Tab-separated table of C-alpha atoms in Angstrom:
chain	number	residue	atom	x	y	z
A	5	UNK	CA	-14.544	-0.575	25.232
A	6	UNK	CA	-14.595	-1.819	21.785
A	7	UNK	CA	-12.638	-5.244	22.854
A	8	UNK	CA	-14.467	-5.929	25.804
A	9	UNK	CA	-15.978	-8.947	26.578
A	10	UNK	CA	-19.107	-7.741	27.583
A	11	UNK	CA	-21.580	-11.089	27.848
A	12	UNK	CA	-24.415	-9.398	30.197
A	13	UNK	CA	-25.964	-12.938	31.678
A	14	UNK	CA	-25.736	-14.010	28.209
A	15	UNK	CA	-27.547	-11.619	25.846
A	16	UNK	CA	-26.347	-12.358	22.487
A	17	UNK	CA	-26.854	-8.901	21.406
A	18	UNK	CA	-26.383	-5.935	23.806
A	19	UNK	CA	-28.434	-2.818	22.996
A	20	UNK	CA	-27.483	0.606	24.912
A	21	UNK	CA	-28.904	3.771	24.914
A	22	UNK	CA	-25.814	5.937	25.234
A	23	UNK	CA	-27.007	9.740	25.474
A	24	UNK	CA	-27.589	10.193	21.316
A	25	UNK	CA	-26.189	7.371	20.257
A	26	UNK	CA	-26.883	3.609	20.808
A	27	UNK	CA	-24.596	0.699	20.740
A	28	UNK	CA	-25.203	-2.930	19.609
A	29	UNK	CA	-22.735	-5.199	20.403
A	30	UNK	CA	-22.924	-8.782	18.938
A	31	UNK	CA	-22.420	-10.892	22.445
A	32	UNK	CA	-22.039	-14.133	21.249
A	33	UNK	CA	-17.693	-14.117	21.773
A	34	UNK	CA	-16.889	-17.987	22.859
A	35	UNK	CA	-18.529	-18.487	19.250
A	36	UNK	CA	-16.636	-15.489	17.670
A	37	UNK	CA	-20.195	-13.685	17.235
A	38	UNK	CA	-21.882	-16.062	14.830
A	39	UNK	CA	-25.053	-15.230	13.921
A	40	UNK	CA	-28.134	-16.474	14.924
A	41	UNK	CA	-31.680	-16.574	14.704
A	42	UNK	CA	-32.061	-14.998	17.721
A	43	UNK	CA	-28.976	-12.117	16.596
A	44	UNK	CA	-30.820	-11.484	13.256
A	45	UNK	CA	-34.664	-10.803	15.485
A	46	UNK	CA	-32.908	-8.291	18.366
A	47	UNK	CA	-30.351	-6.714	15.205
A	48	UNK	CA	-33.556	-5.898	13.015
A	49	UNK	CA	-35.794	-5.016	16.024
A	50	UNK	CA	-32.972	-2.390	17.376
A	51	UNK	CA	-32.388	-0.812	14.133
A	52	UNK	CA	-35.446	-0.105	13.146
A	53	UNK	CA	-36.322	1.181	16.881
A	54	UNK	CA	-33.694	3.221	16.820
A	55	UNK	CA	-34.390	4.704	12.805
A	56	UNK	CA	-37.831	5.957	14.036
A	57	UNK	CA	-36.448	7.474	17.021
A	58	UNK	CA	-36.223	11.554	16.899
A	59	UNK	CA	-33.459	11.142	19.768
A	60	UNK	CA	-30.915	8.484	18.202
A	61	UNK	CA	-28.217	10.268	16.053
A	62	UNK	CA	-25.469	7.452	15.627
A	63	UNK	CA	-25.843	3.983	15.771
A	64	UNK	CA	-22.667	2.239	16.407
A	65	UNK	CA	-22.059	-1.710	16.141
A	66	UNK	CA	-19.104	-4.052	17.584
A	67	UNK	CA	-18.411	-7.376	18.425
A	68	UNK	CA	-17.351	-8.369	21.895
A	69	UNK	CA	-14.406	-10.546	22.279
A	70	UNK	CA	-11.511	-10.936	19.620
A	71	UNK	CA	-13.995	-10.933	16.973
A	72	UNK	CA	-16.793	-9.114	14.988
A	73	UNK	CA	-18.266	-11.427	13.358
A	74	UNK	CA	-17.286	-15.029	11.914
A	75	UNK	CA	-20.528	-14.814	9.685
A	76	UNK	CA	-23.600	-17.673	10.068
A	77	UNK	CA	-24.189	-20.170	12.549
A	78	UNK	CA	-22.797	-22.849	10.195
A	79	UNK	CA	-23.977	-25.525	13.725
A	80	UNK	CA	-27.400	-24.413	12.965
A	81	UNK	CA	-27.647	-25.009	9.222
A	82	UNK	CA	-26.354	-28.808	9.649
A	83	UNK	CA	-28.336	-29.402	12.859
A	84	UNK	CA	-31.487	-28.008	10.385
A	85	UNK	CA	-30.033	-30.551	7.237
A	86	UNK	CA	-33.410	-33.544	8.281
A	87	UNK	CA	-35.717	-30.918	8.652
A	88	UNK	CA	-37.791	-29.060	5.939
A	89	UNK	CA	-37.010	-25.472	5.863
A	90	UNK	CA	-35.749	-25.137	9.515
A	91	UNK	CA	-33.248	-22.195	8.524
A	92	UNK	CA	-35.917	-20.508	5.946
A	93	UNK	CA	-36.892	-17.939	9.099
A	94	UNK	CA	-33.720	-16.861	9.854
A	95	UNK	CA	-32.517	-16.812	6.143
A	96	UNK	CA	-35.178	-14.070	5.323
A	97	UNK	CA	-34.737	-12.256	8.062
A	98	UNK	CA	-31.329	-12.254	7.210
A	99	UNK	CA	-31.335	-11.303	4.301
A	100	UNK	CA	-34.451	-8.698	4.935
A	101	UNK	CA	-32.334	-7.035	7.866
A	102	UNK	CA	-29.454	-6.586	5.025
A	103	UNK	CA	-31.536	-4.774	2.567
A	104	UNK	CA	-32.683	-2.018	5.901
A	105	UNK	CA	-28.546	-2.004	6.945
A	106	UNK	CA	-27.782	-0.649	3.143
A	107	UNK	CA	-30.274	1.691	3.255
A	108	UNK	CA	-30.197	2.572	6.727
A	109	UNK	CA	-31.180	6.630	7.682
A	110	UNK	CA	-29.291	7.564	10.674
A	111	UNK	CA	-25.416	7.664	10.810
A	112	UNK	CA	-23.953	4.294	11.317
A	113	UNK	CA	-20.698	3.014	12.373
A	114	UNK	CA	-19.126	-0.390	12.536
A	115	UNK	CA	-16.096	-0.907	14.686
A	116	UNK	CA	-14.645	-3.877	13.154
A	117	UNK	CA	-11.719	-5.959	14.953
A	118	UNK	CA	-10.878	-9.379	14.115
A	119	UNK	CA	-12.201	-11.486	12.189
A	120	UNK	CA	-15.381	-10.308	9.704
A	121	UNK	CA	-16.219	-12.727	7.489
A	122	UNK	CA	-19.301	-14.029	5.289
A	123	UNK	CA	-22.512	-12.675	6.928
A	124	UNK	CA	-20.393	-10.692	9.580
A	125	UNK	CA	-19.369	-8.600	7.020
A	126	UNK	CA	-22.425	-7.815	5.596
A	127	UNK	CA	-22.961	-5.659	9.016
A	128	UNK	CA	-19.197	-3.928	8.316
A	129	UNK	CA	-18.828	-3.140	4.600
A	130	UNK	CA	-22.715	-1.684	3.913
A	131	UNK	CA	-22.211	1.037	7.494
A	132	UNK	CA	-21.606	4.595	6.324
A	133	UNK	CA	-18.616	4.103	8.254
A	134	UNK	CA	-16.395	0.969	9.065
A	135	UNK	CA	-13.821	1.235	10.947
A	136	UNK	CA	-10.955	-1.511	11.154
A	137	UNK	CA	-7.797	-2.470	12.457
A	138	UNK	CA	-3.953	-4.299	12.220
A	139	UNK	CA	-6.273	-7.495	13.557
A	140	UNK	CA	-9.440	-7.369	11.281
A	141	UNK	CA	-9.481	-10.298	9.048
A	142	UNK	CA	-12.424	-10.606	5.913
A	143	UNK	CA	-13.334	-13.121	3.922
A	144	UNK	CA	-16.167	-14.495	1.851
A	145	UNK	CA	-15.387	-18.292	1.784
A	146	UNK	CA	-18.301	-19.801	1.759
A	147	UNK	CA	-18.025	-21.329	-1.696
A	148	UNK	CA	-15.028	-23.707	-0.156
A	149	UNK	CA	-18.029	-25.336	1.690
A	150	UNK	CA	-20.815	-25.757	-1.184
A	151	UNK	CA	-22.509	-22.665	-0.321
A	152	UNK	CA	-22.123	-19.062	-2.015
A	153	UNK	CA	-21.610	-15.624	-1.761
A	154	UNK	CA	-24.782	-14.405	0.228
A	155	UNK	CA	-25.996	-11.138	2.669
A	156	UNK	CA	-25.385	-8.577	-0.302
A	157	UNK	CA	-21.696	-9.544	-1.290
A	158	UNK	CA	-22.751	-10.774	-4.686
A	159	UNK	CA	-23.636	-6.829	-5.120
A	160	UNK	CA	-21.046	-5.601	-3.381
A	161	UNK	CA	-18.020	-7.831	-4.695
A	162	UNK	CA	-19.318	-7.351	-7.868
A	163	UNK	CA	-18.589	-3.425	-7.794
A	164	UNK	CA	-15.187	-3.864	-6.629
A	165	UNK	CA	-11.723	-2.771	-9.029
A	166	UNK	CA	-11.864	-4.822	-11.690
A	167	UNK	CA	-11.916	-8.810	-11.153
A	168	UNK	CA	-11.355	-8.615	-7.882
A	169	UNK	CA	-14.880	-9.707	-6.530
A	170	UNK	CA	-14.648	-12.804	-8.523
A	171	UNK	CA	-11.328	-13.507	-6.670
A	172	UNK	CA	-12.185	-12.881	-3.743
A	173	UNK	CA	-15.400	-14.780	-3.811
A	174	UNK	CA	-14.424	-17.694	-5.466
A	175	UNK	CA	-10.761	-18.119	-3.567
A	176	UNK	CA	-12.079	-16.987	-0.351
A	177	UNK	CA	-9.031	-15.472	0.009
A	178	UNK	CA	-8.473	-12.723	2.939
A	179	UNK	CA	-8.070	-9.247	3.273
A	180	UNK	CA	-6.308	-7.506	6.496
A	181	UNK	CA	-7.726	-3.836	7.381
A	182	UNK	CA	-5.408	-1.899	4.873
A	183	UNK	CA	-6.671	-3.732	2.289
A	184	UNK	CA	-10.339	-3.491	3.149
A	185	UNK	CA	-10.149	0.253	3.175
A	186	UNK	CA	-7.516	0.537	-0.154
A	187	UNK	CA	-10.806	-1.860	-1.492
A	188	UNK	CA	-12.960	0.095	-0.808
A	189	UNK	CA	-14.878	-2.356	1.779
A	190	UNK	CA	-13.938	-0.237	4.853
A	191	UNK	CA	-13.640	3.665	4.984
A	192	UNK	CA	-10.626	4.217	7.928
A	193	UNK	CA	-8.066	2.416	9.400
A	194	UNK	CA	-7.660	2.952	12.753
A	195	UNK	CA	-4.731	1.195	15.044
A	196	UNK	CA	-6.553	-1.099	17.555
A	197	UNK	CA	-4.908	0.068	20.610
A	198	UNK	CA	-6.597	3.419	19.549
A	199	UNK	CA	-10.519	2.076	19.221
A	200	UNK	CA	-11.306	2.385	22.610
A	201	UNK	CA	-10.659	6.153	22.482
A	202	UNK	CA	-12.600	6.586	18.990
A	203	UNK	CA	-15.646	4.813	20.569
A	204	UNK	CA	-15.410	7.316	23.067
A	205	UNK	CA	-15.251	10.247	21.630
A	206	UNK	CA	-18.068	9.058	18.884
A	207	UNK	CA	-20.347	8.494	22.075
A	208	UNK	CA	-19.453	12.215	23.102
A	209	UNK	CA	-20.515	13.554	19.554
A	210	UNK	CA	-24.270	13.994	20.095
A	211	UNK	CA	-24.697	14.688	16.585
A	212	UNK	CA	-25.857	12.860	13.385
A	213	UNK	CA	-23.536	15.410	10.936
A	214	UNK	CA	-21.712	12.986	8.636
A	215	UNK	CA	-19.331	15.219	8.624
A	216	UNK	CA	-18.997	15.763	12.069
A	217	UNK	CA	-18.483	12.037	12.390
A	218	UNK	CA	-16.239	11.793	9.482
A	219	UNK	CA	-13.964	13.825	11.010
A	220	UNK	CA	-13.717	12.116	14.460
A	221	UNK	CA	-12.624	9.228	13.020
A	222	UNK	CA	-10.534	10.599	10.880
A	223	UNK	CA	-8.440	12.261	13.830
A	224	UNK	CA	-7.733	8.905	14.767
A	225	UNK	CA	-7.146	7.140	11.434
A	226	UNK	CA	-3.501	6.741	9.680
A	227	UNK	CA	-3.509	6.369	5.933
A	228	UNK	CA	-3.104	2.952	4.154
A	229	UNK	CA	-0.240	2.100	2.456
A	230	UNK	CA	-0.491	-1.681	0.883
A	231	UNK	CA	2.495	-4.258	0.920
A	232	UNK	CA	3.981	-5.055	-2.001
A	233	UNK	CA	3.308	-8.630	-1.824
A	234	UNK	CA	-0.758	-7.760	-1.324
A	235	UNK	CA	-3.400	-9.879	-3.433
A	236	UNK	CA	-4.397	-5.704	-4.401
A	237	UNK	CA	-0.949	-5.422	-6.324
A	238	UNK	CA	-2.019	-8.410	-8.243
A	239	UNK	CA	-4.632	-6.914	-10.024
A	240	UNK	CA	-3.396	-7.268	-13.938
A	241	UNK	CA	-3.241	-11.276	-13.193
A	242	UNK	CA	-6.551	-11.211	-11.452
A	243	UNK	CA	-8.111	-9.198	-13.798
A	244	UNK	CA	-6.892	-11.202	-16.657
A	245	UNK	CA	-7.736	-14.723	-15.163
A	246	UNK	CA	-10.981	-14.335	-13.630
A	247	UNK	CA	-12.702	-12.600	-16.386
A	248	UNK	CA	-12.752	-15.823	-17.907
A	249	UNK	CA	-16.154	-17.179	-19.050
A	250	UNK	CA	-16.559	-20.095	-16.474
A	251	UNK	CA	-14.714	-21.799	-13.629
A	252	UNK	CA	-12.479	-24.590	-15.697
A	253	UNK	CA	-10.877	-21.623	-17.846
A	254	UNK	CA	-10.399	-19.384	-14.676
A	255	UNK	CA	-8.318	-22.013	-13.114
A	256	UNK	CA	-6.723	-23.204	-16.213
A	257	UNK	CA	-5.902	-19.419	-16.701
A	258	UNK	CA	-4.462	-19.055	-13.143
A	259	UNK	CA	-2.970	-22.654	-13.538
A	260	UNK	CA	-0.648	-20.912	-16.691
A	261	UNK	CA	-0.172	-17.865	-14.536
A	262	UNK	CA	1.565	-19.609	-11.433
A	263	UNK	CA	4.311	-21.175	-13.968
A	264	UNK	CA	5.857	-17.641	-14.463
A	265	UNK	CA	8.273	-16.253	-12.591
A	266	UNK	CA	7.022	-14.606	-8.874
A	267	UNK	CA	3.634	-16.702	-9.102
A	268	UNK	CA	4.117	-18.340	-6.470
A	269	UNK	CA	1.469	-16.900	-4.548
A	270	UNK	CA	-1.063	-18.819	-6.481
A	271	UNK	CA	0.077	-22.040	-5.651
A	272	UNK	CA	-1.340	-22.453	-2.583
A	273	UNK	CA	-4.672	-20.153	-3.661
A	274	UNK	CA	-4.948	-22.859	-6.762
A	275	UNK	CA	-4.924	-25.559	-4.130
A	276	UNK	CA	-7.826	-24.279	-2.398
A	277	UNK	CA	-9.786	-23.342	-5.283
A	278	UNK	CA	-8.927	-26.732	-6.394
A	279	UNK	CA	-10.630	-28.789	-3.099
A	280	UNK	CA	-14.092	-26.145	-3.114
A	281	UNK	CA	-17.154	-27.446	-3.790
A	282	UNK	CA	-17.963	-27.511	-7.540
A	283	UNK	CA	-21.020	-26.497	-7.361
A	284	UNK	CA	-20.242	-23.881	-5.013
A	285	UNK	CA	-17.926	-22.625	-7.124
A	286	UNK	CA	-20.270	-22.436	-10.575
A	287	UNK	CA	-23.308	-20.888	-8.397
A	288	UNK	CA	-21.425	-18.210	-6.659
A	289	UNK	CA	-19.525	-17.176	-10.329
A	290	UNK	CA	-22.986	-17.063	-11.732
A	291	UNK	CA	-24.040	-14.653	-8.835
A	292	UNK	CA	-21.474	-12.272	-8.676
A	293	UNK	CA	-21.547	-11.765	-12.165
A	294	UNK	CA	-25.558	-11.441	-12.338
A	295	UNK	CA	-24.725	-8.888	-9.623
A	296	UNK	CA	-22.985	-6.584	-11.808
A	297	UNK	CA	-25.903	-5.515	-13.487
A	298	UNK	CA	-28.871	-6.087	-10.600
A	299	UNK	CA	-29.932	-3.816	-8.170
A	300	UNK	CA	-29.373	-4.609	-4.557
A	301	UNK	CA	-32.958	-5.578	-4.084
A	302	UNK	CA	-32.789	-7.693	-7.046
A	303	UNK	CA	-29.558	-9.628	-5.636
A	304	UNK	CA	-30.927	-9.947	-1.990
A	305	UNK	CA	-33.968	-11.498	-3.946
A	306	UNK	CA	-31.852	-13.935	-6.103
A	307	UNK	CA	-29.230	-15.015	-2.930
A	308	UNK	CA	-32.441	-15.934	-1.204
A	309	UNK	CA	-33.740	-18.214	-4.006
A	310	UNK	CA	-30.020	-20.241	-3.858
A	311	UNK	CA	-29.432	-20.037	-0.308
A	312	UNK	CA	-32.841	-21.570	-0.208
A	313	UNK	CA	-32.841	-24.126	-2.898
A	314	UNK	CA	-29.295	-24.768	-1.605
A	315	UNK	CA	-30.538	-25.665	2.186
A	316	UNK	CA	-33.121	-27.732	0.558
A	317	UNK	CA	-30.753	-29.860	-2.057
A	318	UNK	CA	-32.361	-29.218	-4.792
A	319	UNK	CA	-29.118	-30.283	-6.698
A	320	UNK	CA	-26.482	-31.062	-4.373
A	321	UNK	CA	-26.031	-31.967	-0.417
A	322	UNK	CA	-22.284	-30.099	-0.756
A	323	UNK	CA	-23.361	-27.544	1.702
A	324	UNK	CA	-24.063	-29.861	4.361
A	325	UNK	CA	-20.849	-31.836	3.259
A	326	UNK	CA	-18.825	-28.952	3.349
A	327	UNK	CA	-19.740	-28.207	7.185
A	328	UNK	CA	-19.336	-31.667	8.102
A	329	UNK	CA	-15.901	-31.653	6.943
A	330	UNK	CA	-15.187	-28.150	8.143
A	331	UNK	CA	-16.823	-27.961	11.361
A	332	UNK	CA	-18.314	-31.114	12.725
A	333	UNK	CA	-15.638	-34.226	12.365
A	334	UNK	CA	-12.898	-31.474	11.105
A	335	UNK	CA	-11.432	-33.837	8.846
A	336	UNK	CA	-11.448	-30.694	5.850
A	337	UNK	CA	-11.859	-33.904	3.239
A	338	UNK	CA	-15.297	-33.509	1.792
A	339	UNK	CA	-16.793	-35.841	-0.517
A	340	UNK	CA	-18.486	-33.623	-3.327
A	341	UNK	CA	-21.541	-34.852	-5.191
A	342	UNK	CA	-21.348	-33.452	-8.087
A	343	UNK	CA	-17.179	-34.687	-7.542
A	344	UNK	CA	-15.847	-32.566	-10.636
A	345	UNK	CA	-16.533	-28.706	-12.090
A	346	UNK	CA	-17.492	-30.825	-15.976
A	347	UNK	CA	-20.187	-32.995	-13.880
A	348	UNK	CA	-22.315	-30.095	-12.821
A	349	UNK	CA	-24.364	-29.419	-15.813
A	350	UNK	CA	-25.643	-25.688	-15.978
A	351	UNK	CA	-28.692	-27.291	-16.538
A	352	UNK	CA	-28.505	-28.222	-12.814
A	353	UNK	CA	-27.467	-24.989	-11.619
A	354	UNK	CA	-30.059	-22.897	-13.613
A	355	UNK	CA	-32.667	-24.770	-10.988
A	356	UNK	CA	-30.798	-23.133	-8.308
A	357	UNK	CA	-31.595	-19.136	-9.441
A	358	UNK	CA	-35.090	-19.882	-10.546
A	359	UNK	CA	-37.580	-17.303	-9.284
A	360	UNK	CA	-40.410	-18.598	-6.889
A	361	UNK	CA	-43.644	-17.619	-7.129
A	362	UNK	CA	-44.117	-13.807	-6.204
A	363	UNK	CA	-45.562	-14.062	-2.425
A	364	UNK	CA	-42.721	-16.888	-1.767
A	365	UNK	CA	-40.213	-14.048	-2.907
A	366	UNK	CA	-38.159	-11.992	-0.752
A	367	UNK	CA	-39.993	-8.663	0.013
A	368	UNK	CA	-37.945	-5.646	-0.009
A	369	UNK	CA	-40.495	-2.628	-0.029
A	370	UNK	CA	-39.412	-0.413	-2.546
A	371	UNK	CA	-41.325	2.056	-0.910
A	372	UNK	CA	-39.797	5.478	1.301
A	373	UNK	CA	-42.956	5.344	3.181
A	374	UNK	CA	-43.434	1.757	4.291
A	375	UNK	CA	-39.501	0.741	3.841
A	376	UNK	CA	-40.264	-1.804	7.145
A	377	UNK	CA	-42.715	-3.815	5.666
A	378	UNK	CA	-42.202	-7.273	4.197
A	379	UNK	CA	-40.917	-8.813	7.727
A	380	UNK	CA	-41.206	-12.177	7.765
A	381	UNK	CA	-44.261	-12.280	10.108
A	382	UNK	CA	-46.154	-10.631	7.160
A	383	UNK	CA	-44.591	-13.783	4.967
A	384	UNK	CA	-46.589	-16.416	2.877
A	385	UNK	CA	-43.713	-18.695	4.715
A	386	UNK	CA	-45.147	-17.773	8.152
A	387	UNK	CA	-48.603	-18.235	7.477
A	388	UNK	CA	-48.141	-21.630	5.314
């Protein structure tokens, strides 16, 4: 059921028709369901399918294989780094498909074990409902590698308690389930040996009632009571740190913290934010705080314009660097260009958020009626 490795002659997304509801399971699980070009095409083309179809009451998506989702296909973007815009496609699409998953009409459902993290996540926290486990794992991290918070999180970390987006994207520090749903980034915990049976009895539902579904899960859920030692019961520091103005004073600011008695949590967390990417780092504070006052149509728009300019160096190659180090030769000892947080002039970065001229912009129809339009094939990029 919802662990299953599933891997149908290798599908990397499994669509079913299950009486009422339908099931997408991201099929990709020897590569802890990264996502692809390919994912993003058969994701959007399902969902939209199944929103115009009278029949389909509840949509439910999983991951087969110990994961959900470990966010982007991080191979692709570096195999892409000598060729002009080979990622655009599936960066729009991406980032199209997010806008329809907020928005989404019929009843939706994520079942979310393992690891969810970067773009994986932005198919768990949006759902109406997301379900997760003892073995769910989130994270945004993708600042550590020159890159930024993308796929909606600089709107949706930005409406979290307090500071705690910042934090969170910044440190790319992780959250287990408990503290996704005391976040507010997950609705129920449910214990994993108990998913299978919740799948099954939200296949037997036959019903789009909210309520109805709400309920279901609920029977299976037990409430969430945090650790003591959680990041979530850290909230005065956080709060007080990361509302600095820019990066240099948040770190200075946690720096003073982790002197004090029972800081020694942020030792290793200062070490990390420490060795990110400095431009990473500047871009995705920028963002998050931008997204505390846009729109999510206006911060799908904006991550587009960076993740773009990014893939395309307009200032800095960290991205690429960042990958390399991570994923390719695995040595985690990236060589950042700018090397320092005082070297990257905001100058620099305010070349990053520029807006592009209007039919080179992310569409996101702000129209009921024609809410599907915009795709990519309809693009100036396809037609260029």
């Amino acid at each position: 059921m919802a662990q299953e490795t599933v891997n149908l002659e290798g599908e990397v997304v499994v669509a079913e028709d299950v009486g009422n509801a339908r099931v997408v399971t991201l099929n990709r699980p020897k590569q802890l369901n990264v996502i692809s070009s390919t994912v993003v095409k058969l994701l959007a083309a399902n969902l939209e399918k199944w929103e115009k179809d009278e029949n389909a009451k509840l949509v439910i998506i999983k991951g087969a294989g110990r994961a959900f989702s470990a966010g982007g296909d991080l191979k692709m973007f570096y195999d892409g780094r000598n060729s002009k815009d080979s990622c655009l496609e599936v960066v729009y699409r991406m980032y199209w498909l997010c806008n329809h998953i907020h928005t989404y009409k019929k009843t939706t459902v994520a079942l979310v074990h393992g690891i969810s993290m970067g773009g994986g996540a932005s198919l768990m926290a949006p759902m109406k409902f997301s379900v997760v486990t003892e073995k769910t794992v989130f994270a945004t991290p993708e600042a550590s590698i020159g890159f930024h918070t993308d796929c909606g999180f600089s709107y949706m970390l930005s409406r979290l308690p307090g500071r705690l987006g910042e934090y969170l994207g910044l440190t790319g520090a992780r959250l287990n389930g408990k503290e996704l749903v005391a976040a507010g980034l997950a609705t129920h915990f449910v214990p994993l040996e108990k998913l299978p049976e919740l799948e099954k009895h939200l296949l037997s539902l036959n019903t789009d009632d909210e309520a109805v579904v709400r309920s279901a899960i609920k029977e299976l859920s037990t409430d969430v009571q945090i650790d003591e030692e959680s990041i979530l019961k850290k909230q005065a520091i956080i709060d007080e740190c990361f509302s600095k103005d820019s990066v240099s004073e948040i770190i200075s600011s946690f720096e003073a913290e982790a002197g004090k008695e029972g800081n020694g949590w942020i030792v290793p967390v200062l070490k990390g934010l420490k060795g990110s990417s400095p431009t990473g780092l500047k871009v995705t504070l920028r963002s998050i705080r931008e997204g505390r006052k846009q729109t999510l149509s206006e911060c799908l728009k904006k991550e587009f314009r960076i993740t773009i300019n990014t893939l395309r160096m307009r200032i800095s190659g960290d991205v690429y660097e960042g990958i390399r180090a991570l994923t390719i030769d695995k040595d985690n000892s990236p060589k950042w260009d700018p090397p320092t947080l005082e070297k990257v002039e905001d100058e620099q970065v305010n070349l990053i958020f520029e807006p592009f001229e209007e039919d080179l912009e992310l569409k996101v129809s702000e129209n009921e009626q024609c809410r599907w339009d915009g795709k990519y094939e309809d693009s100036a990029y396809c037609h260029q």
